[in-house]
Amino acid sequence: MSRVRQHNIIYKEKYAMIRICAAENYDEMSEKAARIIAAQVIVKPECVLGLATGSSPVGTYQRLVERYKAGKISFAGVTTVNLDEYKGLSGTHDQSYRYFMQHNLFDHIDVRPECTHVPNGLAEDAEAECARYDAFVRGLGCADLQLLGVGRNGHIGFNEPCDEFVVPTHVVDLTESTIEANARFFASRDEVPRQALTMGIGVIMGAKKIVMVASGADKADAVYGMVKGPVNPQLPASILQLHPDVTLVADKAALSKL
Ligand code: F6R
């Protein structure tokens, strides 16, 4: 009996429409994205939020913190699942994604610490940690709303350009361009970890709703390819064309090639 290899996706046609919410600049983008996330939490206080790190969502998180401090929103019922973590960094390392989330969001709102989840970058068996995390996120029913940024090379999470879309949560070798882009956060390029644990395309696409934030001219090619190009694992964000509910909140510069 032949075995069906149902692991990765290869699909190279242009498919559907991604909803675009245009903003003048980074601040407006952040406000618009925060409104969508706040509405999700208000409508379903016990929701699962999929969260991203990086410079794109910082403004969005600031606005969510402001809303919380103004008494307009509570995260007490929310569960969060982050997309990714560097392999080899502890949660207390100031460049780890756990640290980023504590610093930019979790420490300033009423989310219960035990309900915030980031892959463990220090797990002895990183592959086993990926399998655990994948099963955990699937057990939650995946995110009600997944927030994403996009890499200059079109990566989402740390799903880097590749010959196939990788469905399970996995350990990934970061590309030179990602290492280069992230070097700005480290004392030197040599300190940037070479590997990360990332949600796979499966649990990202399992989210009920996806919101991507993109800002700046250096994202314009990735945004163009994602929206107008074929669905192609060489530009991982293009898989979002196959999702029924994606909103791209982007500023003028990021939309400049559309
Ligand atoms: C972060 C992540 C990455 C970033 C992307 C863009 O958790 O998964 O995909 O969203 O690298 O990063 P920034 O926003 O710094 O340009």
Short mmCIF file of C-alpha atoms and ligand atoms in Angstrom, two decimals:
data_model
loop_
_atom_site.label_atom_id
_atom_site.label_comp_id
_atom_site.label_asym_id
_atom_site.label_seq_id
_atom_site.Cartn_x
_atom_site.Cartn_y
_atom_site.Cartn_z
CA MET A 1 0.00 0.00 0.00
CA SER A 2 1.43 3.39 -0.90
CA ARG A 3 1.81 5.95 1.86
CA VAL A 4 0.42 9.43 1.31
CA ARG A 5 3.03 12.04 2.19
CA GLN A 6 0.82 14.65 3.78
CA HIS A 7 3.34 16.85 5.40
CA ASN A 8 4.19 19.81 3.24
CA ILE A 9 2.34 21.88 0.69
CA ILE A 10 3.46 22.78 -2.80
CA TYR A 11 1.07 25.10 -4.59
CA LYS A 12 2.13 27.65 -7.13
CA GLU A 13 -0.89 29.55 -8.38
CA LYS A 14 -2.35 32.88 -7.49
CA TYR A 15 -5.41 32.33 -5.40
CA ALA A 16 -7.49 34.76 -3.41
CA MET A 17 -7.83 38.24 -2.04
CA ILE A 18 -6.23 39.48 1.13
CA ARG A 19 -8.16 42.33 2.78
CA ILE A 20 -6.02 45.46 2.91
CA CYS A 21 -6.41 48.11 5.56
CA ALA A 22 -4.19 51.02 4.50
CA ALA A 23 -2.59 53.42 6.96
CA GLU A 24 -0.70 56.63 6.50
CA ASN A 25 2.22 55.63 8.69
CA TYR A 26 3.43 53.30 11.46
CA ASP A 27 1.35 54.98 14.17
CA GLU A 28 -1.88 54.73 12.23
CA MET A 29 -1.09 51.12 11.31
CA SER A 30 -0.55 50.34 15.01
CA GLU A 31 -3.82 51.99 16.03
CA LYS A 32 -5.81 50.14 13.38
CA ALA A 33 -4.30 46.77 14.30
CA ALA A 34 -4.87 47.43 18.02
CA ARG A 35 -8.52 48.16 17.32
CA ILE A 36 -8.99 44.83 15.58
CA ILE A 37 -7.28 42.93 18.43
CA ALA A 38 -9.18 44.87 21.11
CA ALA A 39 -12.46 44.08 19.35
CA GLN A 40 -11.52 40.38 19.35
CA VAL A 41 -10.84 40.43 23.11
CA ILE A 42 -14.01 42.36 23.88
CA VAL A 43 -16.20 40.07 21.77
CA LYS A 44 -14.58 36.90 23.15
CA PRO A 45 -12.78 37.58 26.47
CA GLU A 46 -11.58 33.95 26.68
CA CYS A 47 -9.94 34.05 23.29
CA VAL A 48 -6.60 32.66 22.14
CA LEU A 49 -4.34 35.35 20.71
CA GLY A 50 -1.43 34.31 18.51
CA LEU A 51 1.31 36.90 18.94
CA ALA A 52 4.41 38.05 17.08
CA THR A 53 7.58 39.85 18.08
CA GLY A 54 9.78 42.26 16.11
CA SER A 55 9.49 45.97 15.49
CA SER A 56 6.22 45.82 13.54
CA PRO A 57 3.84 44.99 16.44
CA VAL A 58 5.50 47.14 19.15
CA GLY A 59 3.18 50.11 18.50
CA THR A 60 0.16 47.80 18.44
CA TYR A 61 1.14 46.40 21.85
CA GLN A 62 1.63 49.93 23.21
CA ARG A 63 -1.89 50.83 22.21
CA LEU A 64 -3.31 47.68 23.76
CA VAL A 65 -1.48 48.52 27.00
CA GLU A 66 -2.94 52.05 26.88
CA ARG A 67 -6.44 50.63 26.47
CA TYR A 68 -5.86 48.27 29.40
CA LYS A 69 -4.55 51.10 31.62
CA ALA A 70 -7.54 53.24 30.69
CA GLY A 71 -9.81 50.42 31.92
CA LYS A 72 -11.23 49.77 28.47
CA ILE A 73 -10.13 46.19 28.05
CA SER A 74 -9.07 43.20 30.15
CA PHE A 75 -6.84 40.30 29.14
CA ALA A 76 -7.65 38.27 32.27
CA GLY A 77 -9.38 35.56 30.24
CA VAL A 78 -6.97 35.55 27.31
CA THR A 79 -4.50 32.80 26.42
CA THR A 80 -1.55 33.78 24.25
CA VAL A 81 0.65 31.67 21.99
CA ASN A 82 3.71 33.18 20.41
CA LEU A 83 4.96 32.28 16.98
CA ASP A 84 8.58 31.57 17.69
CA GLU A 85 11.69 31.68 19.85
CA TYR A 86 15.41 31.64 19.19
CA LYS A 87 17.04 28.29 19.87
CA GLY A 88 19.53 28.56 22.72
CA LEU A 89 18.20 31.75 24.35
CA SER A 90 16.62 31.67 27.79
CA GLY A 91 13.53 33.72 28.56
CA THR A 92 15.66 36.13 30.57
CA HIS A 93 18.03 36.92 27.67
CA ASP A 94 17.13 40.42 26.54
CA GLN A 95 16.90 39.34 22.90
CA SER A 96 14.71 36.32 23.53
CA TYR A 97 11.15 36.56 22.34
CA ARG A 98 9.83 35.65 25.79
CA TYR A 99 11.68 38.68 27.18
CA PHE A 100 10.33 40.84 24.36
CA MET A 101 6.77 39.82 25.13
CA GLN A 102 7.14 40.41 28.86
CA HIS A 103 8.69 43.81 28.25
CA ASN A 104 6.34 45.01 25.51
CA LEU A 105 3.04 43.53 26.63
CA PHE A 106 2.63 40.89 29.32
CA ASP A 107 4.19 42.84 32.22
CA HIS A 108 1.81 45.76 31.61
CA ILE A 109 -1.55 44.00 31.30
CA ASP A 110 -3.61 41.58 33.39
CA VAL A 111 -3.01 38.45 31.30
CA ARG A 112 -2.34 35.51 33.64
CA PRO A 113 1.35 34.55 33.37
CA GLU A 114 0.52 30.86 33.16
CA CYS A 115 -1.67 31.58 30.14
CA THR A 116 1.19 33.07 28.09
CA HIS A 117 3.06 30.59 25.93
CA VAL A 118 6.29 30.89 23.96
CA PRO A 119 8.29 27.92 22.65
CA ASN A 120 11.11 26.99 25.03
CA GLY A 121 14.36 27.97 23.34
CA LEU A 122 16.37 26.09 25.93
CA ALA A 123 14.61 22.75 25.57
CA GLU A 124 17.23 19.99 25.47
CA ASP A 125 15.36 18.29 22.65
CA ALA A 126 14.21 21.15 20.43
CA GLU A 127 12.35 18.85 18.02
CA ALA A 128 10.37 17.38 20.90
CA GLU A 129 9.60 20.89 22.15
CA CYS A 130 8.28 21.79 18.68
CA ALA A 131 6.04 18.72 18.64
CA ARG A 132 4.79 19.54 22.15
CA TYR A 133 4.08 23.16 21.22
CA ASP A 134 2.31 22.21 18.00
CA ALA A 135 0.06 19.75 19.84
CA PHE A 136 -0.57 22.31 22.57
CA VAL A 137 -1.65 25.03 20.12
CA ARG A 138 -3.81 22.58 18.19
CA GLY A 139 -5.31 21.46 21.52
CA LEU A 140 -6.40 25.05 22.11
CA GLY A 141 -8.10 24.99 18.72
CA CYS A 142 -5.37 27.30 17.31
CA ALA A 143 -5.61 31.07 17.67
CA ASP A 144 -8.86 32.98 17.39
CA LEU A 145 -6.72 35.79 16.04
CA GLN A 146 -3.12 35.45 14.91
CA LEU A 147 -1.02 38.61 14.67
CA LEU A 148 1.84 38.40 12.16
CA GLY A 149 4.69 40.53 10.90
CA VAL A 150 6.46 39.73 7.66
CA GLY A 151 10.16 39.42 6.95
CA ARG A 152 11.78 41.27 4.08
CA ASN A 153 12.16 37.88 2.43
CA GLY A 154 8.48 37.09 2.99
CA HIS A 155 8.90 34.86 6.04
CA ILE A 156 6.09 34.51 8.59
CA GLY A 157 7.05 33.30 12.03
CA PHE A 158 10.44 31.92 11.09
CA ASN A 159 9.10 29.98 8.13
CA GLU A 160 11.87 30.96 5.76
CA PRO A 161 11.79 30.78 1.94
CA CYS A 162 11.98 27.12 1.07
CA ASP A 163 10.99 24.54 -1.56
CA GLU A 164 7.89 23.49 0.37
CA PHE A 165 5.64 25.05 2.99
CA VAL A 166 6.50 23.24 6.22
CA VAL A 167 3.31 22.38 8.07
CA PRO A 168 4.44 21.29 11.58
CA THR A 169 6.11 23.49 14.19
CA HIS A 170 9.81 22.93 13.60
CA VAL A 171 13.41 23.94 14.18
CA VAL A 172 14.61 26.16 11.38
CA ASP A 173 17.98 27.40 10.17
CA LEU A 174 17.68 31.16 9.83
CA THR A 175 18.65 32.57 6.44
CA GLU A 176 21.54 34.97 6.06
CA SER A 177 19.09 37.80 5.26
CA THR A 178 17.13 37.17 8.49
CA ILE A 179 20.34 37.00 10.53
CA GLU A 180 21.39 40.27 8.90
CA ALA A 181 18.01 41.92 9.56
CA ASN A 182 18.00 40.82 13.22
CA ALA A 183 21.64 41.71 13.90
CA ARG A 184 20.48 45.23 14.75
CA PHE A 185 19.14 43.93 18.05
CA PHE A 186 22.36 42.15 19.11
CA ALA A 187 25.77 43.50 20.14
CA SER A 188 27.26 41.86 17.05
CA ARG A 189 26.14 39.74 14.10
CA ASP A 190 27.97 36.76 15.60
CA GLU A 191 25.63 36.79 18.58
CA VAL A 192 22.49 36.28 16.49
CA PRO A 193 21.31 32.69 17.00
CA ARG A 194 21.45 30.60 13.82
CA GLN A 195 18.34 28.57 14.59
CA ALA A 196 14.85 29.14 15.92
CA LEU A 197 11.77 27.16 16.91
CA THR A 198 8.82 28.32 14.88
CA MET A 199 5.14 27.55 14.54
CA GLY A 200 4.70 25.83 11.22
CA ILE A 201 2.35 26.88 8.47
CA GLY A 202 -0.24 24.42 9.86
CA VAL A 203 -1.04 26.10 13.16
CA ILE A 204 -0.62 29.59 11.68
CA MET A 205 -3.17 28.78 8.98
CA GLY A 206 -5.34 27.09 11.62
CA ALA A 207 -6.03 30.50 13.17
CA LYS A 208 -9.60 31.66 12.66
CA LYS A 209 -8.53 35.18 11.78
CA ILE A 210 -5.12 36.55 10.77
CA VAL A 211 -3.98 40.15 11.08
CA MET A 212 -0.63 41.13 9.58
CA VAL A 213 1.11 44.42 10.31
CA ALA A 214 3.68 45.72 7.81
CA SER A 215 5.45 49.04 7.78
CA GLY A 216 8.20 50.61 5.72
CA ALA A 217 9.55 50.49 2.19
CA ASP A 218 11.77 47.51 2.99
CA LYS A 219 8.61 45.39 3.28
CA ALA A 220 7.13 46.53 -0.06
CA ASP A 221 8.47 43.61 -2.14
CA ALA A 222 7.34 41.01 0.38
CA VAL A 223 3.90 42.64 0.63
CA TYR A 224 3.57 42.77 -3.15
CA GLY A 225 4.54 39.12 -3.56
CA MET A 226 2.26 38.04 -0.75
CA VAL A 227 -0.79 39.78 -2.20
CA LYS A 228 -0.21 39.65 -5.95
CA GLY A 229 2.23 36.82 -6.53
CA PRO A 230 1.60 33.11 -6.84
CA VAL A 231 1.31 31.05 -3.69
CA ASN A 232 4.92 29.99 -3.49
CA PRO A 233 6.99 28.63 -0.60
CA GLN A 234 9.84 30.86 -1.76
CA LEU A 235 7.67 33.67 -0.35
CA PRO A 236 6.06 31.97 2.67
CA ALA A 237 3.57 34.78 3.41
CA SER A 238 1.88 34.05 0.05
CA ILE A 239 0.23 31.00 1.70
CA LEU A 240 -2.08 33.54 3.39
CA GLN A 241 -3.94 33.82 0.07
CA LEU A 242 -5.37 30.40 0.96
CA HIS A 243 -6.75 31.60 4.30
CA PRO A 244 -10.36 32.87 4.37
CA ASP A 245 -9.87 35.75 6.81
CA VAL A 246 -6.65 37.75 6.49
CA THR A 247 -6.37 41.49 7.06
CA LEU A 248 -3.15 43.19 6.09
CA VAL A 249 -2.77 46.44 8.03
CA ALA A 250 0.05 48.28 6.31
CA ASP A 251 1.37 51.77 5.86
CA LYS A 252 1.81 53.59 2.57
CA ALA A 253 5.47 52.69 2.24
CA ALA A 254 4.82 48.97 2.68
CA LEU A 255 1.98 49.16 0.15
CA SER A 256 3.96 51.25 -2.32
CA LYS A 257 4.51 48.46 -4.85
CA LEU A 258 0.88 47.35 -5.03
C1 F6R B 1 8.45 37.54 14.97
C2 F6R B 1 8.37 36.87 13.69
C3 F6R B 1 8.91 37.42 12.43
C4 F6R B 1 8.74 38.93 12.29
C5 F6R B 1 9.40 39.42 11.01
C6 F6R B 1 9.32 40.93 10.85
O1 F6R B 1 7.82 36.79 15.98
O2 F6R B 1 7.84 35.82 13.70
O3 F6R B 1 8.29 36.78 11.35
O4 F6R B 1 7.39 39.25 12.30
O5 F6R B 1 10.74 39.05 10.99
O6 F6R B 1 10.09 41.52 11.84
P1 F6R B 1 10.04 43.10 12.09
O7 F6R B 1 8.67 43.42 12.55
O8 F6R B 1 11.08 43.36 13.13
O9 F6R B 1 10.37 43.75 10.78
#
